Amino acid sequence: MNLRFFLFLIILITNEVGQAQNTIPSLARVTEYLSPVPDFTPLATLNPALQYYHYEYSHTELSLTGNYRKADRAQIMQEGNGWKGFHIQARSWNKLNNNSCVWGEALYQNGRTANVRWNETSDFQTVYPYIMADTIGGDLQSETYRFQGGYARDHRHFTWGAVLAYKAIMEYRKKDPRPRNIVSDLDIKAGIAWKIGGNYVVGTSIRARKYKQTNNVRFFSELGVYEVYHMSGLGMNYVRFSGTNNNTYYKGHTLDGSIELYPRTKQGISLSVRYDRFTFEKILSDLNNLPLNKVTENDLQGEAGWQHRYGLQYWGIRLSGRIKKRKGTENLFGDPVSNAYPQIGKVEQYTDRQIEANVILLYENRQKTRFGWNIRPTAGYRKIKESYLSPARQTIYDEISAGLQLQTVHIFGKACLLHLTATGTHFQNLSSDLQLNSLDDNHKLNEMLYSNYEMLSSNRTTLALSARCDYSGWLNNKTVFTQIQWQYNRWKSDIKSDYFSVSLGIVL
C-alpha cells in the first residue's frame, strides 16, 4: 500500500470526524479519555452495540510516535530482543447525534525487530508452533497497516452495532536468509443489546475472522543455503520436509460469540462471557499445496465487575478469567506419486493449555477542580503447560503477580493539562518444569529451548512511568500534546530490558 495514500486517508478521517465534535472543552474530553473508568470492563465493550455507552464525550486523536526497546536477552528467541521504529495513528470515538456514534482507527507502523532467531514467520503468537526456522536469523524489517471502523445506533428498546477491521503486515530481511512474509487479517463483528430495567442492557455479539499469511524464504549467497526447519513444537521439527521447501502459506478463520450484562450508566454489575474458536492450516506451496499441519484453538474468557460512582468519586472491582487450549495436528504422508504426497493419517502431537485469573480494584477521585487521581491494585495467576506426545516433551510455567498503578491529572490555568502514571508489577514463579526426551545433536536448537525456558520461568519486575502534557491555549477547542513513556524490566538472572517512546499529537 502506498504510504502517501495512507497518510492522506488518516488526514481525511481526522478532518471528517473532527467536524462531528461537540462543544465540550477539549481538556475535559482528554481527561475522560485518559481515565481508566470507561475501559474498566474491556471484555464487555468488545460487543460493538455496547460501544454506544463507552464514552460520554467525543474524542479524536492524531499522533506520531517513535519507540525503542532493547533487552540483554530475548524472553522468547522467536520474537527478538529489541525494536526500533515509529507509527502514525489516528483514533476516534464520536457521537453523531443523540442516537448514534462512530469509532475507528487507522495506523501505519514501520520498524525493525532485532535479533529474531529460530523464526522466519510473522505473527508468531498467532501461528505457533508451526513456523519456519533456521539457525541464523537476524533483524527483521516490517510495515504494518491497520484499519478499523464501527457504527452503533440506539433505539427505544435496543441498541445495535457493527465493526469492520483489517490488518496487513509485510516483513522481510535484505540478507540471507531472506524471508518475505505478507499477512492479511480481516475481522467483522456485529452485536445487539436489549434494554432491561432502568439501567441495564443484555447483549450478544458474533464475530468472524479470516486470516492468511504467505511465508517465503530465499537465499542468494554464492556460499550456499542453510537448512530451513518446519517446527512442530518444543524443539521438534518435521524432518521429512525440512531443507529446501521454503514456501508456505497459512489460512485460518475464527468464529466467536459473546453474552453481556452491562450497566448503561457504568454503575452496577457487569458480566461478560466470550467464546472463541480459531483454526488454521499450514500448507507447503512447493509440494502441490501439501497440508502439513492444522491447529485448533478454543478460548473461553469471562469477566465480572462492579462499579459505583458517588459524586466525583468512583469505585470498581473486576474479576476476569481465561481458559485456552491449542491443539496441533501433524498430517502423515506416504511415498510421492507424480510429485503428490497421499495423506495416510494424522496424529495430534502438540498441546498448549493456559489458565489465567486476575483481580483489579479501582478508586478514582476528581473532587478537586484542578487535580484528580486514581489508584489500581492488581493481582493475578497464570499457568502454561505445553506438551508434545512422541517423543514425550513438556514444559510448565506457574506464576502469580501483584502490581500497583497510580495516576494523577493536574490542570494548570485554563489551557494546560499534565497526566502522570507510575506502575510497578512483580511476577513470582511458583513452579516450573522442563522435560525434553530424545534431544538431538543440534546445539543451537537446544540452546533456544533452554534459554526460552529460563527466561519464562524466571521471577521478574516491571516498572513503568508515563508523562503526557496537553496544551490548548492558542487552539480553537483543540489541544496539542506530547507524551513520554519508559518501561524497565528486570529478571531474577540479572537480565534487563528498557522501552522508551516519545509521542507528538493533536486532539480534535
Short mmCIF file of C-alpha atoms in Angstrom, two decimals:
data_model
loop_
_atom_site.label_atom_id
_atom_site.label_comp_id
_atom_site.label_asym_id
_atom_site.label_seq_id
_atom_site.Cartn_x
_atom_site.Cartn_y
_atom_site.Cartn_z
CA MET A 1 0.00 0.00 0.00
CA ASN A 2 1.25 3.47 -0.87
CA LEU A 3 2.27 5.37 2.26
CA ARG A 4 1.23 8.74 0.84
CA PHE A 5 -2.26 7.41 0.16
CA PHE A 6 -2.43 6.06 3.72
CA LEU A 7 -1.38 9.41 5.21
CA PHE A 8 -3.99 11.16 3.07
CA LEU A 9 -6.61 8.72 4.39
CA ILE A 10 -5.63 9.48 8.01
CA ILE A 11 -5.88 13.23 7.41
CA LEU A 12 -9.26 12.78 5.71
CA ILE A 13 -10.60 10.65 8.58
CA THR A 14 -9.45 13.06 11.30
CA ASN A 15 -10.84 16.04 9.41
CA GLU A 16 -14.25 14.43 8.91
CA VAL A 17 -14.65 13.16 12.46
CA GLY A 18 -13.33 16.44 13.77
CA GLN A 19 -16.35 18.13 12.22
CA ALA A 20 -18.58 15.92 14.38
CA GLN A 21 -17.10 17.02 17.69
CA ASN A 22 -19.31 18.60 20.30
CA THR A 23 -18.67 21.81 22.22
CA ILE A 24 -17.29 20.14 25.36
CA PRO A 25 -13.94 21.79 26.29
CA SER A 26 -11.01 19.86 24.87
CA LEU A 27 -9.29 19.34 28.27
CA ALA A 28 -12.48 17.77 29.66
CA ARG A 29 -12.56 15.37 26.71
CA VAL A 30 -8.89 14.48 27.21
CA THR A 31 -9.46 13.87 30.94
CA GLU A 32 -12.26 11.39 30.26
CA TYR A 33 -10.27 9.66 27.52
CA LEU A 34 -7.23 9.14 29.79
CA SER A 35 -9.30 7.97 32.75
CA PRO A 36 -9.38 4.20 33.42
CA VAL A 37 -13.13 4.31 34.14
CA PRO A 38 -14.51 3.94 30.55
CA ASP A 39 -12.25 0.94 29.88
CA PHE A 40 -12.66 -0.77 33.24
CA THR A 41 -14.65 -3.67 31.70
CA PRO A 42 -12.86 -4.16 28.35
CA LEU A 43 -14.37 -7.54 27.51
CA ALA A 44 -17.91 -6.12 27.54
CA THR A 45 -17.16 -3.26 25.15
CA LEU A 46 -15.85 -5.70 22.53
CA ASN A 47 -19.54 -6.02 21.68
CA PRO A 48 -19.99 -3.19 19.13
CA ALA A 49 -23.52 -2.49 20.38
CA LEU A 50 -22.09 -1.55 23.81
CA GLN A 51 -19.67 0.92 22.24
CA TYR A 52 -22.62 3.31 22.26
CA TYR A 53 -22.17 3.60 26.06
CA HIS A 54 -18.35 3.58 26.05
CA TYR A 55 -17.65 7.30 26.39
CA GLU A 56 -19.64 10.39 27.26
CA TYR A 57 -17.68 12.86 25.12
CA SER A 58 -16.42 12.68 21.55
CA HIS A 59 -12.68 12.39 21.10
CA THR A 60 -10.37 12.26 18.07
CA GLU A 61 -6.60 11.98 18.31
CA LEU A 62 -3.83 12.01 15.70
CA SER A 63 -0.30 11.16 16.84
CA LEU A 64 3.21 10.34 15.69
CA THR A 65 5.21 8.03 17.97
CA GLY A 66 8.79 6.86 17.91
CA ASN A 67 9.70 3.90 20.12
CA TYR A 68 12.74 1.85 21.08
CA ARG A 69 13.13 -1.40 23.02
CA LYS A 70 16.30 -3.27 23.88
CA ALA A 71 16.82 -6.34 26.07
CA ASP A 72 20.02 -8.04 27.18
CA ARG A 73 18.41 -11.28 26.09
CA ALA A 74 15.15 -12.19 24.38
CA GLN A 75 12.42 -13.53 26.61
CA ILE A 76 11.34 -15.64 23.61
CA MET A 77 14.04 -16.01 20.95
CA GLN A 78 11.46 -16.26 18.15
CA GLU A 79 10.26 -12.71 18.94
CA GLY A 80 13.67 -10.99 19.09
CA ASN A 81 15.28 -8.88 21.79
CA GLY A 82 14.63 -5.35 20.54
CA TRP A 83 12.60 -2.98 18.40
CA LYS A 84 13.20 0.40 16.80
CA GLY A 85 10.60 2.20 14.74
CA PHE A 86 7.71 4.65 14.55
CA HIS A 87 3.99 4.70 13.93
CA ILE A 88 1.36 7.20 12.81
CA GLN A 89 -2.05 6.67 14.35
CA ALA A 90 -5.48 8.25 14.16
CA ARG A 91 -8.19 7.01 16.51
CA SER A 92 -11.62 8.35 17.25
CA TRP A 93 -14.89 7.85 19.09
CA ASN A 94 -17.62 10.33 18.16
CA LYS A 95 -21.29 10.90 18.79
CA LEU A 96 -23.04 11.77 15.56
CA ASN A 97 -26.24 12.72 17.40
CA ASN A 98 -28.26 11.63 20.43
CA ASN A 99 -28.91 8.19 18.91
CA SER A 100 -25.71 7.08 17.17
CA CYS A 101 -21.94 7.03 17.37
CA VAL A 102 -18.98 6.05 15.20
CA TRP A 103 -15.46 4.98 16.11
CA GLY A 104 -12.38 3.99 14.22
CA GLU A 105 -8.64 3.72 13.94
CA ALA A 106 -6.01 3.98 11.22
CA LEU A 107 -2.39 3.05 11.88
CA TYR A 108 0.83 2.81 9.89
CA GLN A 109 3.90 1.32 11.60
CA ASN A 110 7.43 0.91 10.30
CA GLY A 111 10.30 -0.59 12.23
CA ARG A 112 12.93 -3.22 12.78
CA THR A 113 12.81 -6.18 15.19
CA ALA A 114 16.29 -7.04 16.44
CA ASN A 115 17.92 -10.47 16.57
CA VAL A 116 14.99 -12.73 15.71
CA ARG A 117 16.19 -16.32 15.98
CA TRP A 118 14.61 -19.68 15.17
CA ASN A 119 11.74 -17.97 13.37
CA GLU A 120 11.27 -16.78 9.79
CA THR A 121 7.49 -16.50 10.06
CA SER A 122 5.45 -13.41 11.00
CA ASP A 123 2.74 -13.30 13.67
CA PHE A 124 4.48 -15.83 15.91
CA GLN A 125 1.79 -15.74 18.63
CA THR A 126 -0.89 -16.44 16.01
CA VAL A 127 0.64 -19.39 14.12
CA TYR A 128 2.94 -21.05 16.69
CA PRO A 129 4.27 -23.72 16.94
CA TYR A 130 4.19 -24.37 13.16
CA ILE A 131 6.72 -21.83 11.96
CA MET A 132 9.64 -21.97 9.55
CA ALA A 133 13.02 -21.52 11.22
CA ASP A 134 16.78 -21.67 10.67
CA THR A 135 19.92 -21.39 12.78
CA ILE A 136 20.93 -17.92 11.53
CA GLY A 137 18.05 -15.47 11.91
CA GLY A 138 18.75 -11.75 12.23
CA ASP A 139 16.95 -8.41 12.24
CA LEU A 140 13.57 -8.17 10.51
CA GLN A 141 12.14 -5.05 8.86
CA SER A 142 8.37 -4.70 8.90
CA GLU A 143 5.50 -2.47 7.83
CA THR A 144 2.04 -2.72 9.37
CA TYR A 145 -1.23 -1.17 8.23
CA ARG A 146 -4.30 -1.39 10.44
CA PHE A 147 -7.83 -0.02 9.92
CA GLN A 148 -10.99 -0.23 11.97
CA GLY A 149 -14.38 1.39 11.67
CA GLY A 150 -17.57 0.88 13.65
CA TYR A 151 -21.09 2.24 13.97
CA ALA A 152 -23.66 1.87 16.78
CA ARG A 153 -27.24 3.12 16.95
CA ASP A 154 -29.65 3.39 19.85
CA HIS A 155 -33.37 2.64 19.53
CA ARG A 156 -36.14 2.76 22.06
CA HIS A 157 -35.78 -0.83 23.28
CA PHE A 158 -32.40 -1.93 21.97
CA THR A 159 -29.01 -0.86 20.61
CA TRP A 160 -27.13 -2.43 17.72
CA GLY A 161 -23.66 -2.03 16.29
CA ALA A 162 -21.13 -3.41 13.81
CA VAL A 163 -17.41 -3.04 13.27
CA LEU A 164 -15.02 -3.95 10.46
CA ALA A 165 -11.25 -4.26 10.97
CA TYR A 166 -8.36 -5.13 8.69
CA LYS A 167 -4.63 -5.59 9.32
CA ALA A 168 -1.83 -6.10 6.81
CA ILE A 169 1.82 -6.85 7.61
CA MET A 170 4.83 -7.06 5.31
CA GLU A 171 8.03 -8.38 6.90
CA TYR A 172 11.38 -9.01 5.25
CA ARG A 173 15.18 -9.15 5.55
CA LYS A 174 17.71 -7.91 2.99
CA LYS A 175 20.37 -10.54 3.67
CA ASP A 176 20.36 -14.32 3.84
CA PRO A 177 18.16 -15.90 4.97
CA ARG A 178 15.64 -13.58 3.28
CA PRO A 179 12.02 -14.12 4.36
CA ARG A 180 9.26 -12.22 2.64
CA ASN A 181 6.05 -12.54 4.63
CA ILE A 182 2.68 -10.97 3.88
CA VAL A 183 -0.16 -11.15 6.41
CA SER A 184 -3.81 -10.36 5.72
CA ASP A 185 -6.22 -10.35 8.67
CA LEU A 186 -9.89 -9.40 8.14
CA ASP A 187 -12.29 -9.17 11.09
CA ILE A 188 -16.01 -8.35 11.17
CA LYS A 189 -18.27 -8.23 14.21
CA ALA A 190 -21.92 -7.40 14.90
CA GLY A 191 -23.85 -7.08 18.14
CA ILE A 192 -27.15 -6.16 19.71
CA ALA A 193 -28.17 -5.18 23.26
CA TRP A 194 -31.69 -5.16 24.69
CA LYS A 195 -32.63 -2.68 27.42
CA ILE A 196 -33.96 -4.17 30.64
CA GLY A 197 -34.99 -2.18 33.70
CA GLY A 198 -33.84 1.40 34.01
CA ASN A 199 -30.07 0.87 33.79
CA TYR A 200 -29.10 -2.46 32.27
CA VAL A 201 -28.79 -3.99 28.82
CA VAL A 202 -28.35 -7.65 27.87
CA GLY A 203 -26.15 -8.00 24.83
CA THR A 204 -24.84 -10.61 22.46
CA SER A 205 -22.40 -10.47 19.56
CA ILE A 206 -20.95 -12.66 16.84
CA ARG A 207 -17.59 -12.34 15.10
CA ALA A 208 -15.98 -13.81 12.00
CA ARG A 209 -12.32 -13.53 11.06
CA LYS A 210 -10.31 -14.62 8.03
CA TYR A 211 -6.54 -14.96 8.32
CA LYS A 212 -3.88 -15.62 5.70
CA GLN A 213 -0.09 -15.43 5.64
CA THR A 214 2.34 -16.23 2.83
CA ASN A 215 5.81 -17.11 4.09
CA ASN A 216 8.72 -17.41 1.63
CA VAL A 217 12.43 -17.77 2.49
CA ARG A 218 15.15 -17.29 -0.15
CA PHE A 219 18.94 -17.44 -0.30
CA PHE A 220 21.15 -15.53 -2.74
CA SER A 221 24.60 -16.14 -1.30
CA GLU A 222 27.11 -17.93 -3.51
CA LEU A 223 28.29 -19.82 -0.44
CA GLY A 224 25.15 -21.93 -0.42
CA VAL A 225 21.93 -22.18 1.55
CA TYR A 226 21.06 -23.00 5.14
CA GLU A 227 18.64 -25.70 6.14
CA VAL A 228 15.14 -24.46 6.83
CA TYR A 229 13.19 -26.30 9.53
CA HIS A 230 9.44 -26.78 9.77
CA MET A 231 9.00 -26.58 13.52
CA SER A 232 6.27 -28.53 15.30
CA GLY A 233 6.60 -27.54 18.96
CA LEU A 234 9.08 -27.80 21.85
CA GLY A 235 12.07 -28.06 19.54
CA MET A 236 10.61 -30.79 17.30
CA ASN A 237 10.52 -30.37 13.52
CA TYR A 238 9.10 -32.19 10.53
CA VAL A 239 12.40 -33.69 9.34
CA ARG A 240 11.00 -35.22 6.16
CA PHE A 241 10.07 -31.85 4.65
CA SER A 242 12.83 -29.70 6.12
CA GLY A 243 15.61 -28.49 3.87
CA THR A 244 14.58 -26.65 0.71
CA ASN A 245 10.77 -26.49 0.94
CA ASN A 246 10.82 -22.81 1.80
CA ASN A 247 7.46 -21.58 0.50
CA THR A 248 4.43 -21.96 2.74
CA TYR A 249 1.19 -20.24 3.50
CA TYR A 250 -1.27 -20.23 6.38
CA LYS A 251 -5.02 -19.93 6.08
CA GLY A 252 -7.35 -19.77 9.03
CA HIS A 253 -10.60 -18.46 10.38
CA THR A 254 -12.19 -17.52 13.69
CA LEU A 255 -15.77 -17.72 14.86
CA ASP A 256 -16.78 -16.43 18.26
CA GLY A 257 -19.75 -15.25 20.24
CA SER A 258 -20.42 -13.38 23.46
CA ILE A 259 -23.09 -12.59 26.05
CA GLU A 260 -23.04 -9.48 28.26
CA LEU A 261 -24.92 -7.81 31.07
CA TYR A 262 -23.89 -4.15 31.16
CA PRO A 263 -24.94 -1.03 33.12
CA ARG A 264 -25.56 1.84 30.72
CA THR A 265 -24.53 4.41 33.35
CA LYS A 266 -21.38 2.44 34.29
CA GLN A 267 -22.83 1.94 37.77
CA GLY A 268 -23.73 -1.55 38.88
CA ILE A 269 -22.83 -5.11 37.98
CA SER A 270 -21.39 -6.14 34.62
CA LEU A 271 -20.94 -9.70 33.35
CA SER A 272 -19.33 -10.89 30.13
CA VAL A 273 -18.57 -14.30 28.62
CA ARG A 274 -16.85 -14.77 25.28
CA TYR A 275 -16.00 -18.00 23.42
CA ASP A 276 -13.56 -18.01 20.52
CA ARG A 277 -12.66 -20.86 18.16
CA PHE A 278 -9.66 -20.34 15.87
CA THR A 279 -8.39 -22.87 13.32
CA PHE A 280 -5.67 -22.68 10.69
CA GLU A 281 -3.66 -24.88 8.36
CA LYS A 282 -0.01 -24.64 7.35
CA ILE A 283 0.42 -25.57 3.69
CA LEU A 284 3.63 -26.24 1.70
CA SER A 285 3.36 -24.40 -1.61
CA ASP A 286 6.39 -26.20 -3.08
CA LEU A 287 4.70 -29.61 -2.84
CA ASN A 288 1.39 -29.04 -4.62
CA ASN A 289 -0.11 -27.22 -1.62
CA LEU A 290 0.59 -30.02 0.82
CA PRO A 291 -1.43 -29.52 4.09
CA LEU A 292 1.34 -30.11 6.63
CA ASN A 293 -0.23 -29.07 9.96
CA LYS A 294 -3.50 -27.96 11.48
CA VAL A 295 -4.23 -26.05 14.68
CA THR A 296 -7.49 -25.80 16.60
CA GLU A 297 -7.69 -23.35 19.48
CA ASN A 298 -10.60 -22.92 21.90
CA ASP A 299 -10.55 -19.78 24.04
CA LEU A 300 -13.07 -19.06 26.81
CA GLN A 301 -12.95 -15.70 28.62
CA GLY A 302 -15.08 -14.36 31.44
CA GLU A 303 -15.35 -11.06 33.28
CA ALA A 304 -17.40 -9.89 36.28
CA GLY A 305 -17.29 -6.34 37.58
CA TRP A 306 -18.97 -3.92 39.91
CA GLN A 307 -18.84 -0.14 39.53
CA HIS A 308 -20.17 2.68 41.68
CA ARG A 309 -19.99 6.44 41.47
CA TYR A 310 -20.72 8.90 44.25
CA GLY A 311 -20.39 12.48 43.09
CA LEU A 312 -16.90 12.77 41.63
CA GLN A 313 -15.61 9.59 43.29
CA TYR A 314 -15.58 6.20 41.59
CA TRP A 315 -15.08 2.65 42.91
CA GLY A 316 -14.72 -0.54 40.92
CA ILE A 317 -13.70 -4.17 41.18
CA ARG A 318 -13.18 -6.57 38.29
CA LEU A 319 -12.57 -10.32 38.24
CA SER A 320 -11.50 -11.94 34.99
CA GLY A 321 -10.50 -15.40 33.90
CA ARG A 322 -9.41 -17.24 30.80
CA ILE A 323 -9.02 -20.87 29.72
CA LYS A 324 -7.33 -21.53 26.40
CA LYS A 325 -6.36 -24.79 24.73
CA ARG A 326 -4.45 -25.06 21.45
CA LYS A 327 -4.13 -28.47 19.76
CA GLY A 328 -1.73 -29.13 16.90
CA THR A 329 -2.12 -31.96 14.40
CA GLU A 330 0.59 -33.30 12.09
CA ASN A 331 -0.54 -34.95 8.87
CA LEU A 332 1.22 -38.14 7.76
CA PHE A 333 2.00 -38.85 4.10
CA GLY A 334 3.01 -41.84 2.00
CA ASP A 335 5.53 -42.01 -0.84
CA PRO A 336 5.02 -39.39 -3.57
CA VAL A 337 3.17 -40.27 -6.76
CA SER A 338 3.70 -37.80 -9.63
CA ASN A 339 5.05 -35.27 -7.11
CA ALA A 340 1.90 -35.62 -4.99
CA TYR A 341 2.05 -36.98 -1.44
CA PRO A 342 -1.06 -39.02 -0.47
CA GLN A 343 -2.17 -38.41 3.11
CA ILE A 344 -2.30 -41.67 5.03
CA GLY A 345 -3.10 -40.43 8.53
CA LYS A 346 -2.77 -37.74 11.14
CA VAL A 347 -1.68 -37.50 14.76
CA GLU A 348 -2.35 -34.88 17.42
CA GLN A 349 1.15 -34.23 18.77
CA TYR A 350 1.16 -30.74 20.30
CA THR A 351 -0.98 -29.24 23.07
CA ASP A 352 -0.79 -25.84 24.76
CA ARG A 353 -3.04 -25.21 27.79
CA GLN A 354 -3.27 -21.83 29.50
CA ILE A 355 -5.21 -20.66 32.57
CA GLU A 356 -5.37 -17.05 33.78
CA ALA A 357 -7.18 -15.31 36.64
CA ASN A 358 -6.94 -11.62 37.58
CA VAL A 359 -8.47 -9.17 40.02
CA ILE A 360 -8.31 -5.38 39.66
CA LEU A 361 -9.51 -2.72 42.12
CA LEU A 362 -10.02 0.91 41.14
CA TYR A 363 -10.60 4.11 43.04
CA GLU A 364 -10.75 7.49 41.29
CA ASN A 365 -11.20 10.91 42.91
CA ARG A 366 -11.95 14.08 40.90
CA GLN A 367 -13.38 16.17 43.74
CA LYS A 368 -10.82 18.93 43.33
CA THR A 369 -11.34 21.21 40.35
CA ARG A 370 -7.77 21.14 39.07
CA PHE A 371 -6.48 17.87 40.46
CA GLY A 372 -7.63 14.27 40.19
CA TRP A 373 -6.08 10.92 40.89
CA ASN A 374 -6.76 7.21 40.75
CA ILE A 375 -5.16 4.05 42.08
CA ARG A 376 -5.37 0.48 40.73
CA PRO A 377 -4.04 -2.51 42.72
CA THR A 378 -3.88 -5.77 40.72
CA ALA A 379 -3.22 -9.44 41.39
CA GLY A 380 -3.07 -12.37 39.01
CA TYR A 381 -2.34 -16.02 38.43
CA ARG A 382 -1.17 -17.74 35.24
CA LYS A 383 -0.28 -21.29 34.27
CA ILE A 384 1.02 -22.51 30.91
CA LYS A 385 1.57 -26.15 30.05
CA GLU A 386 2.98 -27.18 26.67
CA SER A 387 3.37 -30.83 25.75
CA TYR A 388 4.48 -32.93 22.81
CA LEU A 389 3.26 -36.51 22.53
CA SER A 390 6.10 -38.52 20.95
CA PRO A 391 8.87 -38.20 21.88
CA ALA A 392 7.44 -37.06 25.21
CA ARG A 393 8.31 -33.44 25.95
CA GLN A 394 6.76 -30.97 28.37
CA THR A 395 7.24 -27.52 29.84
CA ILE A 396 5.21 -25.86 32.63
CA TYR A 397 5.19 -22.26 33.91
CA ASP A 398 3.18 -21.40 37.01
CA GLU A 399 3.28 -17.82 38.37
CA ILE A 400 1.46 -15.19 40.40
CA SER A 401 1.69 -11.42 40.04
CA ALA A 402 0.94 -8.30 42.06
CA GLY A 403 1.01 -4.71 40.91
CA LEU A 404 0.02 -1.14 41.64
CA GLN A 405 -0.71 1.78 39.32
CA LEU A 406 -1.10 5.42 40.34
CA GLN A 407 -2.29 8.18 38.01
CA THR A 408 -2.66 11.91 38.58
CA VAL A 409 -4.20 14.68 36.48
CA HIS A 410 -3.18 18.32 37.04
CA ILE A 411 -4.79 21.29 35.26
CA PHE A 412 -2.72 24.48 35.20
CA GLY A 413 -4.54 27.70 34.36
CA LYS A 414 -7.12 27.25 31.64
CA ALA A 415 -5.00 25.71 28.94
CA CYS A 416 -2.59 23.06 30.24
CA LEU A 417 -3.18 19.50 31.48
CA LEU A 418 -0.47 17.23 32.89
CA HIS A 419 -1.17 13.49 33.18
CA LEU A 420 1.30 11.29 35.10
CA THR A 421 1.29 7.50 35.50
CA ALA A 422 3.52 5.21 37.57
CA THR A 423 3.18 1.41 37.51
CA GLY A 424 5.01 -1.42 39.25
CA THR A 425 4.36 -5.16 38.86
CA HIS A 426 6.18 -8.21 40.19
CA PHE A 427 5.84 -11.72 38.72
CA GLN A 428 6.76 -14.56 41.07
CA ASN A 429 7.34 -18.08 39.75
CA LEU A 430 5.61 -20.76 41.82
CA SER A 431 6.88 -23.80 39.98
CA SER A 432 8.30 -24.73 36.60
CA ASP A 433 9.38 -27.90 34.83
CA LEU A 434 11.12 -28.79 31.58
CA GLN A 435 11.25 -32.35 30.26
CA LEU A 436 12.96 -32.95 26.91
CA ASN A 437 13.29 -36.53 25.74
CA SER A 438 15.28 -37.50 22.65
CA LEU A 439 17.39 -34.37 22.32
CA ASP A 440 19.38 -34.35 19.08
CA ASP A 441 22.87 -33.03 18.44
CA ASN A 442 21.75 -29.58 17.25
CA HIS A 443 23.31 -27.49 20.00
CA LYS A 444 21.79 -24.23 18.72
CA LEU A 445 18.29 -25.72 18.87
CA ASN A 446 18.87 -26.97 22.41
CA GLU A 447 20.21 -23.55 23.37
CA MET A 448 16.94 -21.97 22.20
CA LEU A 449 14.83 -24.38 24.26
CA TYR A 450 16.78 -23.86 27.47
CA SER A 451 17.03 -20.07 27.00
CA ASN A 452 13.28 -19.65 26.50
CA TYR A 453 12.56 -21.86 29.50
CA GLU A 454 14.96 -19.96 31.75
CA MET A 455 13.52 -16.58 30.80
CA LEU A 456 9.85 -17.55 31.01
CA SER A 457 10.26 -19.30 34.37
CA SER A 458 12.30 -16.52 35.98
CA ASN A 459 10.94 -14.04 38.52
CA ARG A 460 10.74 -10.54 37.04
CA THR A 461 9.79 -6.99 37.97
CA THR A 462 8.35 -4.30 35.70
CA LEU A 463 8.45 -0.56 36.37
CA ALA A 464 6.81 1.99 34.06
CA LEU A 465 6.49 5.80 34.00
CA SER A 466 4.47 7.97 31.65
CA ALA A 467 4.04 11.75 31.38
CA ARG A 468 1.67 13.50 28.98
CA CYS A 469 1.11 17.26 28.60
CA ASP A 470 -1.84 18.71 26.64
CA TYR A 471 -1.98 22.41 25.74
CA SER A 472 -4.97 24.28 24.29
CA GLY A 473 -4.00 27.93 24.80
CA TRP A 474 -3.95 29.05 21.18
CA LEU A 475 -6.24 26.47 19.58
CA ASN A 476 -9.99 26.53 18.96
CA ASN A 477 -11.18 23.82 21.37
CA LYS A 478 -8.32 21.53 20.36
CA THR A 479 -5.12 20.51 22.12
CA VAL A 480 -1.63 19.59 21.10
CA PHE A 481 0.19 17.10 23.29
CA THR A 482 3.47 15.38 23.87
CA GLN A 483 3.91 12.12 25.76
CA ILE A 484 6.97 10.28 27.07
CA GLN A 485 6.85 6.65 28.22
CA TRP A 486 9.53 4.47 29.81
CA GLN A 487 9.38 0.85 30.95
CA TYR A 488 12.06 -1.21 32.70
CA ASN A 489 12.04 -4.98 33.18
CA ARG A 490 14.46 -6.95 35.32
CA TRP A 491 14.65 -10.73 35.57
CA LYS A 492 15.99 -12.72 38.50
CA SER A 493 19.06 -13.72 36.49
CA ASP A 494 20.08 -10.02 36.36
CA ILE A 495 18.88 -9.59 32.77
CA LYS A 496 17.13 -6.32 31.98
CA SER A 497 15.28 -4.55 29.20
CA ASP A 498 14.28 -0.95 28.52
CA TYR A 499 11.45 0.50 26.46
CA PHE A 500 11.20 4.19 25.57
CA SER A 501 8.74 6.13 23.40
CA VAL A 502 8.01 9.75 22.52
CA SER A 503 4.71 10.90 21.00
CA LEU A 504 3.53 14.16 19.47
CA GLY A 505 -0.10 14.67 18.58
CA ILE A 506 -3.25 16.72 18.37
CA VAL A 507 -6.71 16.19 19.86
CA LEU A 508 -9.55 17.48 17.70
#
